[in-house]
Amino acid sequence: MRVLFTTWAWPSHLYGLVPMAWACRAAGHEVLVAGQPGIHDETVRTGLPAATVGHDVDAVGLVRGYVLPSRTLPAPAAPAGPEGRGPRALRMFHAHADSMADDLTALARDWRADLVVYEPTALAGPIAAAAAGVPAVRLLYGTDLMLRARPLLADVLAPLAARNGVDAFDPFGDLTVDPCPDEFQLPTDLRRLSMRYVPFNGPGAGTPIAPPPPGRRRVVVTWGHTMARLSPAHFLAPQAALAAHGPDTDVVLAVSADQLPLLGDLPADVTVAVDTPLRQLLGDADLVVAHGGAGTVLTSLQAGVPLLLVPQLPDHAGHSARVLATGTGEVLSRDEAGHERLRGEIRRLLASDRERAAARRLAERNLERPAPTDLVAELERLTDTRAAAVR
């Protein structure tokens, strides 16, 4: 079986595909990961075969236009110029699909793909699958926030599909693979396969972090990669680390090398972990303070660690809402996240058993779900069924 995985150039979206891509390779199947030029080098660093399709889009500029307004920071202006069809929330995804669809379709045909697996916002994926006459599998990386766009997507993408010889297709594919515990996911009638969430937060090795001293609790602070790329004003990791710091609290601040100049003056006993995958920092953690990205949230819950989140993008707000709904943490708005409020919520969550117990329950639920390797046979059956129907 030849499995073509695809994403646009955003590292966290790529990372969501990696465990399943490696599961397919481990089962002996050929795998190729296709994305815009901007994600090629990062794909190679995961050890997976990579192909470049389409051209890069100003994703940072587009994402910057979706930052949630606050009193602290004015809402940024929406990007100017034609951005695609449909509501503004879909314009970025249309722009990426437009940049990738033609090359991805050609690649699916020329490489003779048997299956296309795409993350939910890489909407060139189902177009390429339909054009090649093979199944399309949507692999979620978090809560299924695209559900609200379901009635609109086919019309928004119709011109791109027609351009590639496709009359009708389902943007949600033939099957959705879902790594979220049921309690964390939104209800839907889509055909879904449950999958255990296996964290992949990048290929970096990082430096091992020693356990906290006896009697001290550990808070891990991370602000992902997105917010600092939009503006230093949205990168609240240093403020969160200062709020968490105290005589009885061990603080680990996880950052990328690019974020180091943004840290300012921190107490000497704050441990700064540079380019260390988050999954490696949570073994001794009592709380994660973060921005609300899907990978951060699910990695923390997979480790049974509760969260304090300050979302500043709509998808971060969506995942933060599920944290509240499952009782696995607390959420503050950008305006609420001053030093004293952050400090108070961190202290409360460190002293609370309720959120910790809820996070551990979700970690147990996650372990009950089939691993990515267990789902490869389902993908094989899907391709066999389609092949038999074509004969």
mmCIF file of C-alpha atoms in Angstrom:
data_model
loop_
_atom_site.group_PDB
_atom_site.id
_atom_site.type_symbol
_atom_site.label_atom_id
_atom_site.label_comp_id
_atom_site.label_asym_id
_atom_site.label_seq_id
_atom_site.Cartn_x
_atom_site.Cartn_y
_atom_site.Cartn_z
ATOM 1 C CA MET A 1 0.000 0.000 0.000
ATOM 2 C CA ARG A 2 1.263 3.476 -0.899
ATOM 3 C CA VAL A 3 0.079 6.066 1.610
ATOM 4 C CA LEU A 4 0.377 9.758 0.778
ATOM 5 C CA PHE A 5 0.222 12.009 3.848
ATOM 6 C CA THR A 6 -0.236 15.747 3.425
ATOM 7 C CA THR A 7 -0.211 18.988 5.406
ATOM 8 C CA TRP A 8 0.457 22.629 4.740
ATOM 9 C CA ALA A 9 3.527 24.318 6.164
ATOM 10 C CA TRP A 10 2.786 24.439 9.893
ATOM 11 C CA PRO A 11 4.923 22.216 12.138
ATOM 12 C CA SER A 12 2.246 21.261 14.666
ATOM 13 C CA HIS A 13 -0.016 20.035 11.846
ATOM 14 C CA LEU A 14 2.805 17.909 10.486
ATOM 15 C CA TYR A 15 3.535 16.490 13.934
ATOM 16 C CA GLY A 16 -0.037 15.209 14.202
ATOM 17 C CA LEU A 17 0.570 12.972 11.168
ATOM 18 C CA VAL A 18 3.900 11.490 12.259
ATOM 19 C CA PRO A 19 2.793 8.614 14.548
ATOM 20 C CA MET A 20 0.387 7.203 11.951
ATOM 21 C CA ALA A 21 2.899 7.680 9.140
ATOM 22 C CA TRP A 22 5.500 5.737 11.098
ATOM 23 C CA ALA A 23 2.914 3.063 11.947
ATOM 24 C CA CYS A 24 2.286 2.562 8.237
ATOM 25 C CA ARG A 25 6.012 2.333 7.554
ATOM 26 C CA ALA A 26 6.456 -0.151 10.397
ATOM 27 C CA ALA A 27 3.767 -2.319 8.773
ATOM 28 C CA GLY A 28 5.804 -2.395 5.576
ATOM 29 C CA HIS A 29 3.899 0.164 3.542
ATOM 30 C CA GLU A 30 5.399 2.941 1.440
ATOM 31 C CA VAL A 31 4.868 6.395 2.890
ATOM 32 C CA LEU A 32 5.376 9.861 1.432
ATOM 33 C CA VAL A 33 4.650 13.139 3.233
ATOM 34 C CA ALA A 34 3.801 16.028 0.881
ATOM 35 C CA GLY A 35 3.677 19.668 1.883
ATOM 36 C CA GLN A 36 4.563 23.174 0.829
ATOM 37 C CA PRO A 37 8.258 24.100 0.529
ATOM 38 C CA GLY A 38 8.267 25.670 3.991
ATOM 39 C CA ILE A 39 7.635 22.333 5.753
ATOM 40 C CA HIS A 40 10.042 20.188 3.726
ATOM 41 C CA ASP A 41 13.093 20.410 5.997
ATOM 42 C CA GLU A 42 11.033 19.767 9.133
ATOM 43 C CA THR A 43 9.466 16.729 7.466
ATOM 44 C CA VAL A 44 12.911 15.367 6.649
ATOM 45 C CA ARG A 45 13.895 15.835 10.299
ATOM 46 C CA THR A 46 11.094 13.449 11.327
ATOM 47 C CA GLY A 47 12.827 10.725 9.306
ATOM 48 C CA LEU A 48 9.924 10.372 6.864
ATOM 49 C CA PRO A 49 10.225 10.611 3.066
ATOM 50 C CA ALA A 50 9.211 14.101 1.939
ATOM 51 C CA ALA A 51 7.887 15.687 -1.240
ATOM 52 C CA THR A 52 7.277 19.360 -2.016
ATOM 53 C CA VAL A 53 4.014 20.466 -3.613
ATOM 54 C CA GLY A 54 2.645 23.892 -4.429
ATOM 55 C CA HIS A 55 4.071 27.103 -3.065
ATOM 56 C CA ASP A 56 4.263 28.731 0.348
ATOM 57 C CA VAL A 57 1.483 31.004 1.549
ATOM 58 C CA ASP A 58 1.945 33.806 4.090
ATOM 59 C CA ALA A 59 0.512 31.674 6.869
ATOM 60 C CA VAL A 60 1.867 33.906 9.639
ATOM 61 C CA GLY A 61 0.172 36.938 8.111
ATOM 62 C CA LEU A 62 -3.101 35.062 7.749
ATOM 63 C CA VAL A 63 -3.023 33.619 11.270
ATOM 64 C CA ARG A 64 -2.180 37.056 12.664
ATOM 65 C CA GLY A 65 -5.536 38.246 11.345
ATOM 66 C CA TYR A 66 -7.383 35.740 13.565
ATOM 67 C CA VAL A 67 -5.926 36.765 16.946
ATOM 68 C CA LEU A 68 -8.751 37.229 19.434
ATOM 69 C CA PRO A 69 -9.278 40.872 20.402
ATOM 70 C CA SER A 70 -8.549 42.067 23.911
ATOM 71 C CA ARG A 71 -8.283 45.303 25.842
ATOM 72 C CA THR A 72 -4.563 44.655 26.297
ATOM 73 C CA LEU A 73 -3.844 44.339 22.585
ATOM 74 C CA PRO A 74 -5.918 45.773 19.737
ATOM 75 C CA ALA A 75 -7.322 43.330 17.214
ATOM 76 C CA PRO A 76 -4.997 43.094 14.206
ATOM 77 C CA ALA A 77 -6.259 44.086 10.822
ATOM 78 C CA ALA A 78 -7.481 41.252 8.615
ATOM 79 C CA PRO A 79 -5.181 40.504 5.668
ATOM 80 C CA ALA A 80 -5.911 42.579 2.614
ATOM 81 C CA GLY A 81 -6.622 41.312 -0.890
ATOM 82 C CA PRO A 82 -8.535 38.340 -2.228
ATOM 83 C CA GLU A 83 -8.200 35.386 0.126
ATOM 84 C CA GLY A 84 -10.549 32.822 -1.369
ATOM 85 C CA ARG A 85 -14.201 31.979 -1.151
ATOM 86 C CA GLY A 86 -16.497 31.564 1.790
ATOM 87 C CA PRO A 87 -16.456 33.017 5.302
ATOM 88 C CA ARG A 88 -13.301 34.657 6.535
ATOM 89 C CA ALA A 89 -12.555 31.743 8.882
ATOM 90 C CA LEU A 90 -12.106 29.475 5.843
ATOM 91 C CA ARG A 91 -10.051 31.813 3.688
ATOM 92 C CA MET A 92 -6.714 30.711 5.039
ATOM 93 C CA PHE A 93 -7.495 27.045 4.461
ATOM 94 C CA HIS A 94 -8.728 27.831 0.953
ATOM 95 C CA ALA A 95 -5.493 29.708 0.233
ATOM 96 C CA HIS A 96 -3.417 26.697 1.257
ATOM 97 C CA ALA A 97 -5.600 24.281 -0.705
ATOM 98 C CA ASP A 98 -5.360 26.524 -3.766
ATOM 99 C CA SER A 99 -1.573 26.556 -3.511
ATOM 100 C CA MET A 100 -1.275 22.771 -3.189
ATOM 101 C CA ALA A 101 -4.183 21.085 -4.993
ATOM 102 C CA ASP A 102 -2.765 20.881 -8.532
ATOM 103 C CA ASP A 103 0.671 19.551 -7.570
ATOM 104 C CA LEU A 104 -0.751 17.206 -4.932
ATOM 105 C CA THR A 105 -3.213 15.762 -7.433
ATOM 106 C CA ALA A 106 -0.422 15.169 -9.930
ATOM 107 C CA LEU A 107 1.722 13.571 -7.234
ATOM 108 C CA ALA A 108 -1.080 11.250 -6.078
ATOM 109 C CA ARG A 109 -1.524 10.047 -9.651
ATOM 110 C CA ASP A 110 2.153 9.827 -10.639
ATOM 111 C CA TRP A 111 3.211 8.139 -7.386
ATOM 112 C CA ARG A 112 0.201 5.796 -7.713
ATOM 113 C CA ALA A 113 -1.032 6.443 -4.192
ATOM 114 C CA ASP A 114 -3.502 3.922 -2.767
ATOM 115 C CA LEU A 115 -4.627 6.216 0.030
ATOM 116 C CA VAL A 116 -4.389 9.902 0.954
ATOM 117 C CA VAL A 117 -4.211 10.814 4.662
ATOM 118 C CA TYR A 118 -4.599 14.512 5.452
ATOM 119 C CA GLU A 119 -4.821 16.664 8.553
ATOM 120 C CA PRO A 120 -8.239 18.359 8.743
ATOM 121 C CA THR A 121 -7.175 21.773 7.427
ATOM 122 C CA ALA A 122 -5.103 20.433 4.486
ATOM 123 C CA LEU A 123 -8.077 20.474 2.156
ATOM 124 C CA ALA A 124 -6.089 19.769 -0.982
ATOM 125 C CA GLY A 125 -5.907 16.212 0.389
ATOM 126 C CA PRO A 126 -9.462 15.043 -0.326
ATOM 127 C CA ILE A 127 -9.388 16.771 -3.721
ATOM 128 C CA ALA A 128 -6.241 14.875 -4.710
ATOM 129 C CA ALA A 129 -7.699 11.610 -3.425
ATOM 130 C CA ALA A 130 -10.898 12.070 -5.425
ATOM 131 C CA ALA A 131 -8.940 12.972 -8.558
ATOM 132 C CA ALA A 132 -6.776 9.865 -8.151
ATOM 133 C CA GLY A 133 -9.774 7.646 -7.389
ATOM 134 C CA VAL A 134 -8.471 6.529 -3.968
ATOM 135 C CA PRO A 135 -9.871 6.819 -0.426
ATOM 136 C CA ALA A 136 -9.241 9.890 1.682
ATOM 137 C CA VAL A 137 -8.679 9.621 5.442
ATOM 138 C CA ARG A 138 -8.886 12.677 7.658
ATOM 139 C CA LEU A 139 -6.488 12.403 10.614
ATOM 140 C CA LEU A 140 -7.398 14.811 13.398
ATOM 141 C CA TYR A 141 -4.737 16.410 15.567
ATOM 142 C CA GLY A 142 -7.191 17.603 18.218
ATOM 143 C CA THR A 143 -10.807 18.587 18.733
ATOM 144 C CA ASP A 144 -12.725 18.518 15.455
ATOM 145 C CA LEU A 145 -13.172 22.265 15.113
ATOM 146 C CA MET A 146 -13.832 21.978 11.346
ATOM 147 C CA LEU A 147 -17.245 20.450 12.066
ATOM 148 C CA ARG A 148 -18.854 23.884 12.154
ATOM 149 C CA ALA A 149 -17.636 24.499 8.601
ATOM 150 C CA ARG A 150 -18.965 21.203 7.288
ATOM 151 C CA PRO A 151 -21.998 22.652 5.423
ATOM 152 C CA LEU A 152 -19.780 25.167 3.595
ATOM 153 C CA LEU A 153 -16.621 23.328 2.608
ATOM 154 C CA ALA A 154 -17.803 21.558 -0.545
ATOM 155 C CA ASP A 155 -18.976 24.835 -2.115
ATOM 156 C CA VAL A 156 -15.863 26.724 -1.002
ATOM 157 C CA LEU A 157 -13.581 24.104 -2.549
ATOM 158 C CA ALA A 158 -15.679 23.310 -5.646
ATOM 159 C CA PRO A 159 -13.623 25.489 -8.047
ATOM 160 C CA LEU A 160 -10.367 23.834 -6.936
ATOM 161 C CA ALA A 161 -11.927 20.402 -7.340
ATOM 162 C CA ALA A 162 -13.288 21.233 -10.792
ATOM 163 C CA ARG A 163 -9.878 22.529 -11.829
ATOM 164 C CA ASN A 164 -8.532 19.037 -11.114
ATOM 165 C CA GLY A 165 -11.331 17.147 -12.845
ATOM 166 C CA VAL A 166 -13.391 16.372 -9.742
ATOM 167 C CA ASP A 167 -17.151 16.903 -9.928
ATOM 168 C CA ALA A 168 -18.131 15.846 -6.416
ATOM 169 C CA PHE A 169 -16.195 14.862 -3.301
ATOM 170 C CA ASP A 170 -16.512 14.932 0.470
ATOM 171 C CA PRO A 171 -14.064 17.355 2.150
ATOM 172 C CA PHE A 172 -14.355 15.171 5.260
ATOM 173 C CA GLY A 173 -13.131 12.119 3.357
ATOM 174 C CA ASP A 174 -14.169 8.489 3.653
ATOM 175 C CA LEU A 175 -13.096 8.114 7.265
ATOM 176 C CA THR A 176 -11.917 10.233 10.191
ATOM 177 C CA VAL A 177 -9.220 8.968 12.558
ATOM 178 C CA ASP A 178 -9.688 10.582 15.952
ATOM 179 C CA PRO A 179 -6.937 10.733 18.624
ATOM 180 C CA CYS A 180 -9.095 12.474 21.236
ATOM 181 C CA PRO A 181 -10.683 10.702 24.202
ATOM 182 C CA ASP A 182 -14.441 10.614 23.674
ATOM 183 C CA GLU A 183 -15.061 13.014 26.552
ATOM 184 C CA PHE A 184 -12.778 15.558 24.918
ATOM 185 C CA GLN A 185 -14.246 15.341 21.413
ATOM 186 C CA LEU A 186 -17.279 17.052 19.900
ATOM 187 C CA PRO A 187 -20.226 14.786 18.965
ATOM 188 C CA THR A 188 -20.759 13.988 15.297
ATOM 189 C CA ASP A 189 -22.321 11.432 12.969
ATOM 190 C CA LEU A 190 -19.130 11.069 10.932
ATOM 191 C CA ARG A 191 -17.594 7.634 10.546
ATOM 192 C CA ARG A 192 -14.687 7.668 12.973
ATOM 193 C CA LEU A 193 -11.943 5.355 14.099
ATOM 194 C CA SER A 194 -10.706 5.947 17.632
ATOM 195 C CA MET A 195 -6.930 6.076 18.008
ATOM 196 C CA ARG A 196 -4.680 6.427 21.022
ATOM 197 C CA TYR A 197 -2.990 9.809 21.127
ATOM 198 C CA VAL A 198 0.747 9.256 20.776
ATOM 199 C CA PRO A 199 2.571 12.558 21.323
ATOM 200 C CA PHE A 200 5.088 13.817 18.812
ATOM 201 C CA ASN A 201 6.208 17.376 19.542
ATOM 202 C CA GLY A 202 9.104 17.588 17.129
ATOM 203 C CA PRO A 203 12.318 15.664 16.537
ATOM 204 C CA GLY A 204 14.539 17.663 18.906
ATOM 205 C CA ALA A 205 16.513 15.791 21.556
ATOM 206 C CA GLY A 206 16.908 18.551 24.120
ATOM 207 C CA THR A 207 18.655 18.218 27.469
ATOM 208 C CA PRO A 208 17.271 15.822 30.111
ATOM 209 C CA ILE A 209 15.728 17.656 33.048
ATOM 210 C CA ALA A 210 16.321 16.324 36.553
ATOM 211 C CA PRO A 211 13.305 15.685 38.817
ATOM 212 C CA PRO A 212 12.321 18.550 41.109
ATOM 213 C CA PRO A 213 13.837 18.604 44.589
ATOM 214 C CA PRO A 214 11.809 16.821 47.292
ATOM 215 C CA GLY A 215 8.842 18.853 48.466
ATOM 216 C CA ARG A 216 8.738 21.087 45.383
ATOM 217 C CA ARG A 217 6.020 20.932 42.735
ATOM 218 C CA ARG A 218 6.834 21.350 39.070
ATOM 219 C CA VAL A 219 5.117 23.724 36.644
ATOM 220 C CA VAL A 220 5.971 23.406 32.969
ATOM 221 C CA VAL A 221 5.367 26.549 30.904
ATOM 222 C CA THR A 222 5.211 26.483 27.115
ATOM 223 C CA TRP A 223 3.774 28.872 24.549
ATOM 224 C CA GLY A 224 4.226 26.662 21.502
ATOM 225 C CA HIS A 225 5.674 28.034 18.279
ATOM 226 C CA THR A 226 2.820 30.066 16.815
ATOM 227 C CA MET A 227 2.297 33.022 19.119
ATOM 228 C CA ALA A 228 5.897 34.262 19.129
ATOM 229 C CA ARG A 229 5.889 34.122 15.319
ATOM 230 C CA LEU A 230 2.859 36.411 15.257
ATOM 231 C CA SER A 231 4.248 38.988 17.697
ATOM 232 C CA PRO A 232 6.373 39.072 20.862
ATOM 233 C CA ALA A 233 3.378 40.730 22.512
ATOM 234 C CA HIS A 234 1.463 37.434 22.225
ATOM 235 C CA PHE A 235 4.279 35.369 23.736
ATOM 236 C CA LEU A 236 3.302 35.192 27.399
ATOM 237 C CA ALA A 237 5.655 32.415 28.475
ATOM 238 C CA PRO A 238 8.029 34.680 30.479
ATOM 239 C CA GLN A 239 5.122 36.258 32.360
ATOM 240 C CA ALA A 240 3.681 32.822 33.115
ATOM 241 C CA ALA A 241 7.052 31.547 34.344
ATOM 242 C CA LEU A 242 7.407 34.534 36.690
ATOM 243 C CA ALA A 243 3.873 33.983 38.008
ATOM 244 C CA ALA A 244 4.609 30.299 38.660
ATOM 245 C CA HIS A 245 7.924 30.947 40.374
ATOM 246 C CA GLY A 246 8.060 30.538 44.124
ATOM 247 C CA PRO A 247 10.025 28.940 46.968
ATOM 248 C CA ASP A 248 8.027 25.708 46.762
ATOM 249 C CA THR A 249 7.678 25.524 42.974
ATOM 250 C CA ASP A 250 10.100 24.259 40.349
ATOM 251 C CA VAL A 251 9.545 25.996 36.991
ATOM 252 C CA VAL A 252 10.565 24.534 33.635
ATOM 253 C CA LEU A 253 10.169 26.886 30.679
ATOM 254 C CA ALA A 254 10.081 25.078 27.334
ATOM 255 C CA VAL A 255 11.095 27.299 24.398
ATOM 256 C CA SER A 256 12.609 27.113 20.953
ATOM 257 C CA ALA A 257 16.020 28.569 20.221
ATOM 258 C CA ASP A 258 14.310 31.366 18.288
ATOM 259 C CA GLN A 259 12.366 32.366 21.415
ATOM 260 C CA LEU A 260 15.394 32.784 23.688
ATOM 261 C CA PRO A 261 15.793 36.534 22.945
ATOM 262 C CA LEU A 262 12.202 37.077 24.135
ATOM 263 C CA LEU A 263 12.671 35.718 27.654
ATOM 264 C CA GLY A 264 14.116 38.761 29.400
ATOM 265 C CA ASP A 265 15.343 38.467 32.995
ATOM 266 C CA LEU A 266 14.205 35.312 34.761
ATOM 267 C CA PRO A 267 15.086 33.971 38.214
ATOM 268 C CA ALA A 268 18.237 31.863 38.159
ATOM 269 C CA ASP A 269 16.397 28.753 39.325
ATOM 270 C CA VAL A 270 13.959 28.740 36.363
ATOM 271 C CA THR A 271 15.069 25.892 34.087
ATOM 272 C CA VAL A 272 14.941 26.859 30.408
ATOM 273 C CA ALA A 273 14.579 23.786 28.179
ATOM 274 C CA VAL A 274 15.519 24.653 24.600
ATOM 275 C CA ASP A 275 14.082 22.677 21.680
ATOM 276 C CA THR A 276 13.068 19.833 23.968
ATOM 277 C CA PRO A 277 9.885 17.991 22.914
ATOM 278 C CA LEU A 278 7.183 18.674 25.484
ATOM 279 C CA ARG A 279 6.501 14.969 26.014
ATOM 280 C CA GLN A 280 9.984 14.654 27.584
ATOM 281 C CA LEU A 281 9.269 17.299 30.225
ATOM 282 C CA LEU A 282 6.016 16.041 31.737
ATOM 283 C CA GLY A 283 7.067 12.981 33.727
ATOM 284 C CA ASP A 284 7.416 15.013 36.934
ATOM 285 C CA ALA A 285 5.021 17.850 36.078
ATOM 286 C CA ASP A 286 2.122 18.870 38.322
ATOM 287 C CA LEU A 287 0.726 21.552 35.988
ATOM 288 C CA VAL A 288 1.200 22.869 32.457
ATOM 289 C CA VAL A 289 0.640 26.576 31.757
ATOM 290 C CA ALA A 290 0.237 27.237 28.050
ATOM 291 C CA HIS A 291 -1.489 28.875 25.098
ATOM 292 C CA GLY A 292 -4.029 26.152 24.271
ATOM 293 C CA GLY A 293 -2.585 24.556 21.136
ATOM 294 C CA ALA A 294 -3.891 21.092 20.304
ATOM 295 C CA GLY A 295 -0.528 19.337 20.621
ATOM 296 C CA THR A 296 0.240 20.922 23.974
ATOM 297 C CA VAL A 297 -3.196 20.142 25.377
ATOM 298 C CA LEU A 298 -3.343 16.513 24.244
ATOM 299 C CA THR A 299 0.279 15.822 25.191
ATOM 300 C CA SER A 300 -0.391 17.156 28.695
ATOM 301 C CA LEU A 301 -3.587 15.147 29.103
ATOM 302 C CA GLN A 302 -1.898 12.026 27.733
ATOM 303 C CA ALA A 303 0.548 12.442 30.613
ATOM 304 C CA GLY A 304 -2.289 13.041 33.094
ATOM 305 C CA VAL A 305 -1.245 16.635 33.822
ATOM 306 C CA PRO A 306 -3.852 19.409 34.283
ATOM 307 C CA LEU A 307 -3.616 22.729 32.454
ATOM 308 C CA LEU A 308 -3.949 26.464 32.857
ATOM 309 C CA LEU A 309 -4.543 27.992 29.427
ATOM 310 C CA VAL A 310 -4.588 31.514 27.974
ATOM 311 C CA PRO A 311 -5.955 31.141 24.421
ATOM 312 C CA GLN A 312 -5.417 33.921 21.885
ATOM 313 C CA LEU A 313 -6.511 32.187 18.654
ATOM 314 C CA PRO A 314 -9.903 30.636 17.830
ATOM 315 C CA ASP A 315 -8.580 27.067 17.686
ATOM 316 C CA HIS A 316 -6.806 27.568 21.011
ATOM 317 C CA ALA A 317 -10.099 28.804 22.444
ATOM 318 C CA GLY A 318 -11.827 25.697 21.060
ATOM 319 C CA HIS A 319 -9.390 23.334 22.752
ATOM 320 C CA SER A 320 -9.492 25.384 25.939
ATOM 321 C CA ALA A 321 -13.284 25.019 25.982
ATOM 322 C CA ARG A 322 -12.863 21.213 25.966
ATOM 323 C CA VAL A 323 -10.418 21.473 28.879
ATOM 324 C CA LEU A 324 -13.085 23.336 30.827
ATOM 325 C CA ALA A 325 -15.798 20.883 29.755
ATOM 326 C CA THR A 326 -13.768 17.899 30.954
ATOM 327 C CA GLY A 327 -12.703 19.563 34.193
ATOM 328 C CA THR A 328 -9.017 19.067 33.388
ATOM 329 C CA GLY A 329 -7.908 22.640 33.944
ATOM 330 C CA GLU A 330 -8.724 26.338 33.974
ATOM 331 C CA VAL A 331 -8.845 28.996 31.242
ATOM 332 C CA LEU A 332 -8.098 32.721 31.451
ATOM 333 C CA SER A 333 -8.613 35.307 28.755
ATOM 334 C CA ARG A 334 -5.732 37.465 27.600
ATOM 335 C CA ASP A 335 -7.122 40.356 29.643
ATOM 336 C CA GLU A 336 -7.497 38.222 32.771
ATOM 337 C CA ALA A 337 -3.957 36.842 32.590
ATOM 338 C CA GLY A 338 -2.154 39.460 34.651
ATOM 339 C CA HIS A 339 0.540 38.461 37.119
ATOM 340 C CA GLU A 340 -1.650 38.188 40.217
ATOM 341 C CA ARG A 341 -4.465 36.275 38.507
ATOM 342 C CA LEU A 342 -2.022 33.874 36.862
ATOM 343 C CA ARG A 343 -0.241 33.350 40.151
ATOM 344 C CA GLY A 344 -3.499 32.744 42.004
ATOM 345 C CA GLU A 345 -4.802 30.214 39.485
ATOM 346 C CA ILE A 346 -1.472 28.379 39.405
ATOM 347 C CA ARG A 347 -1.486 28.080 43.200
ATOM 348 C CA ARG A 348 -5.109 26.926 43.218
ATOM 349 C CA LEU A 349 -4.536 24.263 40.558
ATOM 350 C CA LEU A 350 -1.386 22.976 42.258
ATOM 351 C CA ALA A 351 -3.388 22.512 45.469
ATOM 352 C CA SER A 352 -6.441 20.957 43.785
ATOM 353 C CA ASP A 353 -6.997 17.227 43.351
ATOM 354 C CA ARG A 354 -10.076 17.668 41.153
ATOM 355 C CA GLU A 355 -8.390 18.752 37.911
ATOM 356 C CA ARG A 356 -5.503 16.351 38.455
ATOM 357 C CA ALA A 357 -7.899 13.426 38.877
ATOM 358 C CA ALA A 358 -9.829 14.443 35.747
ATOM 359 C CA ALA A 359 -6.603 14.646 33.718
ATOM 360 C CA ARG A 360 -5.550 11.220 34.942
ATOM 361 C CA ARG A 361 -8.924 9.771 33.938
ATOM 362 C CA LEU A 362 -8.426 11.054 30.394
ATOM 363 C CA ALA A 363 -4.917 9.592 30.354
ATOM 364 C CA GLU A 364 -6.390 6.217 31.299
ATOM 365 C CA ARG A 365 -9.080 6.551 28.610
ATOM 366 C CA ASN A 366 -6.383 7.302 26.073
ATOM 367 C CA LEU A 367 -4.515 4.092 26.908
ATOM 368 C CA GLU A 368 -7.691 2.083 26.315
ATOM 369 C CA ARG A 369 -7.802 3.181 22.673
ATOM 370 C CA PRO A 370 -6.034 1.315 19.849
ATOM 371 C CA ALA A 371 -2.512 2.436 19.027
ATOM 372 C CA PRO A 372 -1.749 3.795 15.533
ATOM 373 C CA THR A 373 -0.193 0.438 14.606
ATOM 374 C CA ASP A 374 -3.510 -1.263 15.415
ATOM 375 C CA LEU A 375 -5.348 0.895 12.864
ATOM 376 C CA VAL A 376 -3.165 0.123 9.861
ATOM 377 C CA ALA A 377 -5.264 -2.956 9.087
ATOM 378 C CA GLU A 378 -8.365 -0.726 8.933
ATOM 379 C CA LEU A 379 -6.642 1.490 6.373
ATOM 380 C CA GLU A 380 -5.701 -1.588 4.366
ATOM 381 C CA ARG A 381 -9.331 -2.758 4.363
ATOM 382 C CA LEU A 382 -10.458 0.676 3.228
ATOM 383 C CA THR A 383 -8.151 0.604 0.216
ATOM 384 C CA ASP A 384 -9.063 -3.013 -0.570
ATOM 385 C CA THR A 385 -12.773 -2.164 -0.496
ATOM 386 C CA ARG A 386 -12.285 0.796 -2.842
ATOM 387 C CA ALA A 387 -10.137 -1.276 -5.200
ATOM 388 C CA ALA A 388 -12.746 -4.044 -5.299
ATOM 389 C CA ALA A 389 -15.505 -1.545 -6.054
ATOM 390 C CA VAL A 390 -13.534 -0.150 -9.003
ATOM 391 C CA ARG A 391 -12.919 -3.564 -10.600
#
